[in-house]
CSV table of C-alpha atoms in Angstrom, one decimal:
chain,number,residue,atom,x,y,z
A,1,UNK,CA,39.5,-8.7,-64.7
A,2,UNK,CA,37.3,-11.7,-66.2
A,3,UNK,CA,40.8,-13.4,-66.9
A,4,UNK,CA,41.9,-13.3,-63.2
A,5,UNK,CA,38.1,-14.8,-62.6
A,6,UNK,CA,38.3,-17.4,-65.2
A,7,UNK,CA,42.0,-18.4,-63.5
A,8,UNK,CA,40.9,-17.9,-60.1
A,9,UNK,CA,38.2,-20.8,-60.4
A,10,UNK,CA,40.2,-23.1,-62.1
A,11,UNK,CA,42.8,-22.7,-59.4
A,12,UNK,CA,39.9,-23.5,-57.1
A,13,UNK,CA,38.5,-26.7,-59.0
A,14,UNK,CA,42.4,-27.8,-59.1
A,15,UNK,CA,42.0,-27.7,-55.7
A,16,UNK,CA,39.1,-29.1,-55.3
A,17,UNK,CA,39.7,-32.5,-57.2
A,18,UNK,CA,43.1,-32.7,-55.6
A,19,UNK,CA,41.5,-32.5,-52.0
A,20,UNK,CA,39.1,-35.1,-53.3
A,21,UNK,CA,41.5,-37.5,-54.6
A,22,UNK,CA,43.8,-37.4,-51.3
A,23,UNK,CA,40.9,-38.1,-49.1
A,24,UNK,CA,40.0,-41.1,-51.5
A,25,UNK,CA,43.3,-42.2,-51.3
A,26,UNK,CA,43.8,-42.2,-47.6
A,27,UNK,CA,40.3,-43.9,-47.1
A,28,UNK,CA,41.6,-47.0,-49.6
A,29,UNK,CA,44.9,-47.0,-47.2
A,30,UNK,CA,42.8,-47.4,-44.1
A,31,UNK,CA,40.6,-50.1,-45.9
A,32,UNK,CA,43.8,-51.8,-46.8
A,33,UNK,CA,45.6,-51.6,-43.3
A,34,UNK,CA,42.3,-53.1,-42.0
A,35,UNK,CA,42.2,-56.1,-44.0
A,36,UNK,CA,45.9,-56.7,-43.1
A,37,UNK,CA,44.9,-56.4,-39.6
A,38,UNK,CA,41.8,-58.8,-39.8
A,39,UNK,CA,44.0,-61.2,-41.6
A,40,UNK,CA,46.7,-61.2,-39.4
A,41,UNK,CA,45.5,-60.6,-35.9
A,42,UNK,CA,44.5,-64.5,-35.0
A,43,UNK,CA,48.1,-66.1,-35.2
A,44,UNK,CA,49.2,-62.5,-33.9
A,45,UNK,CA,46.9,-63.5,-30.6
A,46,UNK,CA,49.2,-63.3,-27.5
A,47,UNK,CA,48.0,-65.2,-24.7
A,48,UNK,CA,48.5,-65.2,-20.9
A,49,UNK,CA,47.4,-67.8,-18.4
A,50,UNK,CA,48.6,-70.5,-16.4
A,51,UNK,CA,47.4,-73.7,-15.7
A,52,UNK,CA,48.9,-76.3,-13.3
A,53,UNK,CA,48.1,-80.2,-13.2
A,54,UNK,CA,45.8,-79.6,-16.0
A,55,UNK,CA,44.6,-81.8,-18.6
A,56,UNK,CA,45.9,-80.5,-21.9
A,57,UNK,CA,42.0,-81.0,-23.2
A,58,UNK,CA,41.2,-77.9,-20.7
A,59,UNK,CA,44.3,-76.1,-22.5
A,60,UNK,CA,42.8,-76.3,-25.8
A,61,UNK,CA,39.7,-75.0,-24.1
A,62,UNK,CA,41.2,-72.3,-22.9
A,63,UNK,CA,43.0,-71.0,-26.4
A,64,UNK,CA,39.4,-71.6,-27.7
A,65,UNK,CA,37.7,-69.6,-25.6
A,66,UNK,CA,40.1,-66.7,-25.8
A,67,UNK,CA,40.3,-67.0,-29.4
A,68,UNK,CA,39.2,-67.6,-32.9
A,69,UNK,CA,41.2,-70.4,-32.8
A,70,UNK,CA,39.2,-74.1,-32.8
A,71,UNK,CA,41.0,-77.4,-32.9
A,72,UNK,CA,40.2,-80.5,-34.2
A,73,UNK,CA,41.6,-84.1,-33.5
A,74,UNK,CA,40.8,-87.4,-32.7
A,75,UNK,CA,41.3,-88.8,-29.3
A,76,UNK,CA,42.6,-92.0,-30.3
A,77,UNK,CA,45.1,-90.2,-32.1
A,78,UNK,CA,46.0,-87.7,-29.6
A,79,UNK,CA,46.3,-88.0,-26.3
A,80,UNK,CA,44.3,-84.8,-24.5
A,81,UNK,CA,44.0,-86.2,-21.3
A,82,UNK,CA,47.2,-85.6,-20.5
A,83,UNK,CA,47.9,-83.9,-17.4
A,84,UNK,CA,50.3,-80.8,-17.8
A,85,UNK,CA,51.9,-77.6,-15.8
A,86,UNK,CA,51.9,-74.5,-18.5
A,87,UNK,CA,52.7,-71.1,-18.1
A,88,UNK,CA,51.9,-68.9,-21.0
A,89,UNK,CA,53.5,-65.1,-20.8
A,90,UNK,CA,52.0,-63.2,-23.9
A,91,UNK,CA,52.6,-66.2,-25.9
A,92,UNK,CA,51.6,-67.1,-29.2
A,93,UNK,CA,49.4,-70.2,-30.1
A,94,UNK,CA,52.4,-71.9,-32.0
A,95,UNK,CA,54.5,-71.4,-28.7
A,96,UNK,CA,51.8,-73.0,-26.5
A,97,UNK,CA,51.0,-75.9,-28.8
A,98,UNK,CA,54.9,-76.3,-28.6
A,99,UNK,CA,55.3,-76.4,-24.9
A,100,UNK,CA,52.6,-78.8,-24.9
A,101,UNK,CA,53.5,-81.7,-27.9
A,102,UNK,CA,57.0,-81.6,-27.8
A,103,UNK,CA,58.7,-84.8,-27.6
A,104,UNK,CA,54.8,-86.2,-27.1
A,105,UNK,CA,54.6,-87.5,-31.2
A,106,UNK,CA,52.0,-84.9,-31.8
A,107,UNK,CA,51.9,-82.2,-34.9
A,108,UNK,CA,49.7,-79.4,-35.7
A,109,UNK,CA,48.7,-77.1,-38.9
A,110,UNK,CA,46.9,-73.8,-38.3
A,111,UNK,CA,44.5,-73.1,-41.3
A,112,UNK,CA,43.4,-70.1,-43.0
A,113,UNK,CA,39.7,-70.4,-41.2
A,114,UNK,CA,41.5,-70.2,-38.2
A,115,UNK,CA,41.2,-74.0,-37.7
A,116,UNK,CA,44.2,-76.0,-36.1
A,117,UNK,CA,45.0,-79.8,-36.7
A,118,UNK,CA,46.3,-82.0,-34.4
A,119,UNK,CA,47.8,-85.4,-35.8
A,120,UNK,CA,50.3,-88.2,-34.8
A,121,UNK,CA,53.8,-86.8,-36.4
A,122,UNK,CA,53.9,-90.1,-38.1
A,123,UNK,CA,50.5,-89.4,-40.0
A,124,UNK,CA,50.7,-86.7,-43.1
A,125,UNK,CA,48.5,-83.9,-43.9
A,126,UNK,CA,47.1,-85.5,-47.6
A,127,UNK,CA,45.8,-83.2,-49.9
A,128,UNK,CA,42.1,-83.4,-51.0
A,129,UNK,CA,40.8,-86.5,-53.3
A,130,UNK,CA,40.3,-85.8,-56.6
A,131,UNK,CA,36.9,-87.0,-57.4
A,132,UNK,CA,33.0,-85.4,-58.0
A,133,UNK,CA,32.8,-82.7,-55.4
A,134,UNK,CA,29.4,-80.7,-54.3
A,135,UNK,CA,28.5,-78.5,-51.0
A,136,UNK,CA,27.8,-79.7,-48.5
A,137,UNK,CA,26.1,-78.1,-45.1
A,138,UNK,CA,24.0,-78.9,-42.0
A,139,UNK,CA,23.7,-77.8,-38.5
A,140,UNK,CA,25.7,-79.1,-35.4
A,141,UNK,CA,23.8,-79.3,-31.9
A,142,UNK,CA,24.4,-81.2,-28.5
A,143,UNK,CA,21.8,-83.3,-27.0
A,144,UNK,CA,19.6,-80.8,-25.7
A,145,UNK,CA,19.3,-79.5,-29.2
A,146,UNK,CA,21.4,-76.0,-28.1
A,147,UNK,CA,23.4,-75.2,-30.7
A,148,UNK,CA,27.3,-76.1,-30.8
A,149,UNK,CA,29.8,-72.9,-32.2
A,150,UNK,CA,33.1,-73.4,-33.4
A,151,UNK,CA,32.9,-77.5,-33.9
A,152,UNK,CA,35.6,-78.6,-36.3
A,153,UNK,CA,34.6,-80.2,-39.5
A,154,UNK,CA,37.1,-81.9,-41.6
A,155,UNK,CA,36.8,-84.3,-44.6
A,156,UNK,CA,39.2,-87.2,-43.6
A,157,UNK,CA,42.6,-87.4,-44.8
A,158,UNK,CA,42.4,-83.9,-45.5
A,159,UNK,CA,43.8,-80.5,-44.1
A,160,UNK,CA,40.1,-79.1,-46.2
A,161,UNK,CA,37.4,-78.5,-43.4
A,162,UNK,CA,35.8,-75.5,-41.5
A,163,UNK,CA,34.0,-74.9,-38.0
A,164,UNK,CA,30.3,-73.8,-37.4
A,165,UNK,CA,28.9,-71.0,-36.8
A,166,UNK,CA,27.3,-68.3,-34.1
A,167,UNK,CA,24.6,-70.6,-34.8
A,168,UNK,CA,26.1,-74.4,-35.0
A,169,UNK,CA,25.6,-74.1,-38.9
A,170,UNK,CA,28.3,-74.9,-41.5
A,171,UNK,CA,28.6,-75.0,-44.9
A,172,UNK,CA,31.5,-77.0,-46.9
A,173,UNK,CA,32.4,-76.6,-50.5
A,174,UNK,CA,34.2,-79.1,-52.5
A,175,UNK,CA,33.3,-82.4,-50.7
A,176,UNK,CA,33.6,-85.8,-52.6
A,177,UNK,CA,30.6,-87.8,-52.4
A,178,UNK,CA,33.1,-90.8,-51.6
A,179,UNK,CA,34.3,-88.4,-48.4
A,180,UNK,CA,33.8,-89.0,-44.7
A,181,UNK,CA,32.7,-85.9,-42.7
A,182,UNK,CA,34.6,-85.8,-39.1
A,183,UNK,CA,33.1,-83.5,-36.5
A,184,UNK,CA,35.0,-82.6,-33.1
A,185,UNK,CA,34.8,-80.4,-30.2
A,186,UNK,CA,36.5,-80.2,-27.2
A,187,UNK,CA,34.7,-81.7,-24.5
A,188,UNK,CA,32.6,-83.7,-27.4
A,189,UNK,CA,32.9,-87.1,-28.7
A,190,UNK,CA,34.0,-86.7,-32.5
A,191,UNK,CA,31.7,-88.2,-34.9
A,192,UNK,CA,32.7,-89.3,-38.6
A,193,UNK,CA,29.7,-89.5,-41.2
A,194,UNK,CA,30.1,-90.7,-44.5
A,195,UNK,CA,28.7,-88.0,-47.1
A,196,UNK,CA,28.0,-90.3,-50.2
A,197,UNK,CA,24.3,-88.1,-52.3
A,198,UNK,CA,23.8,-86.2,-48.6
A,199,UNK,CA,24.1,-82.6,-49.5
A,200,UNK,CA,22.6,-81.7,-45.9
A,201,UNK,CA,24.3,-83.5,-42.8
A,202,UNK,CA,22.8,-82.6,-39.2
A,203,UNK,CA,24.8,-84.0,-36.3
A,204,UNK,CA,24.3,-84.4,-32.4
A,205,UNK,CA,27.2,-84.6,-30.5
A,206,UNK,CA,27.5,-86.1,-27.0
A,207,UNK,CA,29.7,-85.3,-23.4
A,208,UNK,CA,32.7,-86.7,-23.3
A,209,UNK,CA,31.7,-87.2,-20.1
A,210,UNK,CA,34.2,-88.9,-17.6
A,211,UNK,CA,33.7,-92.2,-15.6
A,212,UNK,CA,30.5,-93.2,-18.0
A,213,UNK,CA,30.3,-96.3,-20.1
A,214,UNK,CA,31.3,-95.6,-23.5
A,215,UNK,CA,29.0,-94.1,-26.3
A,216,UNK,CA,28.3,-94.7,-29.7
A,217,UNK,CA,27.8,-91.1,-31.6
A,218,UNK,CA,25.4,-91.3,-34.2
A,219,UNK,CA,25.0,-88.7,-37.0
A,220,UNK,CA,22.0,-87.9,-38.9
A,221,UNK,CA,21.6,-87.0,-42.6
């Protein structure tokens, strides 16, 4: 009789640890098909609108604004003012940016951060200097002091940047003191300040504002 006990709770510890191992293992697998899904949902983004006679500056707003997605560029480079007619049918950023710089000399690279280039196709994507490097970080507002998310930061030459945050803050790893920040924002004049011993770089952007004389950015250290 003590010897059907003795089994009769092992059985039931067996159990026990087995049930607690399966649940352990089915809570990893949802961690893991999470991750997958955080990691791959952005480029995954389908995207519907259409837009008629617009400038392709107020496309790029539009992919912002229902996205992670921020792009950066330099209007000298590329030309945003462009007026285009765009239908977008649960299409995919890639597609859109297609529809819209084919045949116009104009490239892209989506970054891990969710950050998308836009460059001449005769220009390269370089890879980062090799020189002393340090952190660099700062906050990004507009001229009413209000704070700017999702502006593009990008050490020149380079495909090595990231955007600010909820708050218009950023923070930069691995910046050469001989590198020149660039910020841009759609709808912002972009700004390039030279880093050199700055470890904290503050920056005002102004309106691109239409019909206006032309101004001079300034960026403050």
């Amino acid at each position: 009789m003590k010897k059907l006990e003795i089994n009769a709770c092992l059985h039931c510890g067996l159990a026990k640890k087995f049930l607690l191992t399966m649940k352990l293992t089915i809570f990893l697998l949802l961690v893991g098909l999470m991750q997958v899904s955080a990691t791959a949902y952005p480029q995954a983004t389908k995207f519907k609108f259409s837009v008629e006679k617009k400038q392709v500056v107020d496309v790029l707003k539009e992919i912002e604004e229902r996205s992670n997605f921020h792009f950066f560029y330099l209007r000298e480079q590329v030309d945003v003012d462009r007026e285009v007619t765009l239908k977008a049918e649960n299409a995919t950023v890639e597609q859109i940016l297609d529809g819209l710089f084919k045949g116009h000399g104009v490239k892209y690279k989506v970054l891990d951060n969710d950050l998308i280039l836009l460059s001449p196709e005769s220009r390269s994507f370089p890879a980062m200097p090799d020189a002393q490097q340090k952190t660099v970080s700062g906050t990004v507002t507009d001229e009413a002091g209000e704070a700017l998310t999702g502006v593009a930061i990008i050490i020149k030459g380079t495909t090595h940047g990231t955007v600010t945050d909820r708050e218009g803050k950023y923070s930069l790893a691995n910046v050469p003191e001989i590198a020149t920040l660039q910020f841009s924002f759609v709808g912002m004049l972009s700004q390039e300040v030279i880093v050199g011993d700055q470890r904290s770089i503050d920056v005002v952007l102004i309106a691109d504002a239409v019909g206006i004389e032309e101004i001079v950015a300034i960026g403050y250290g």
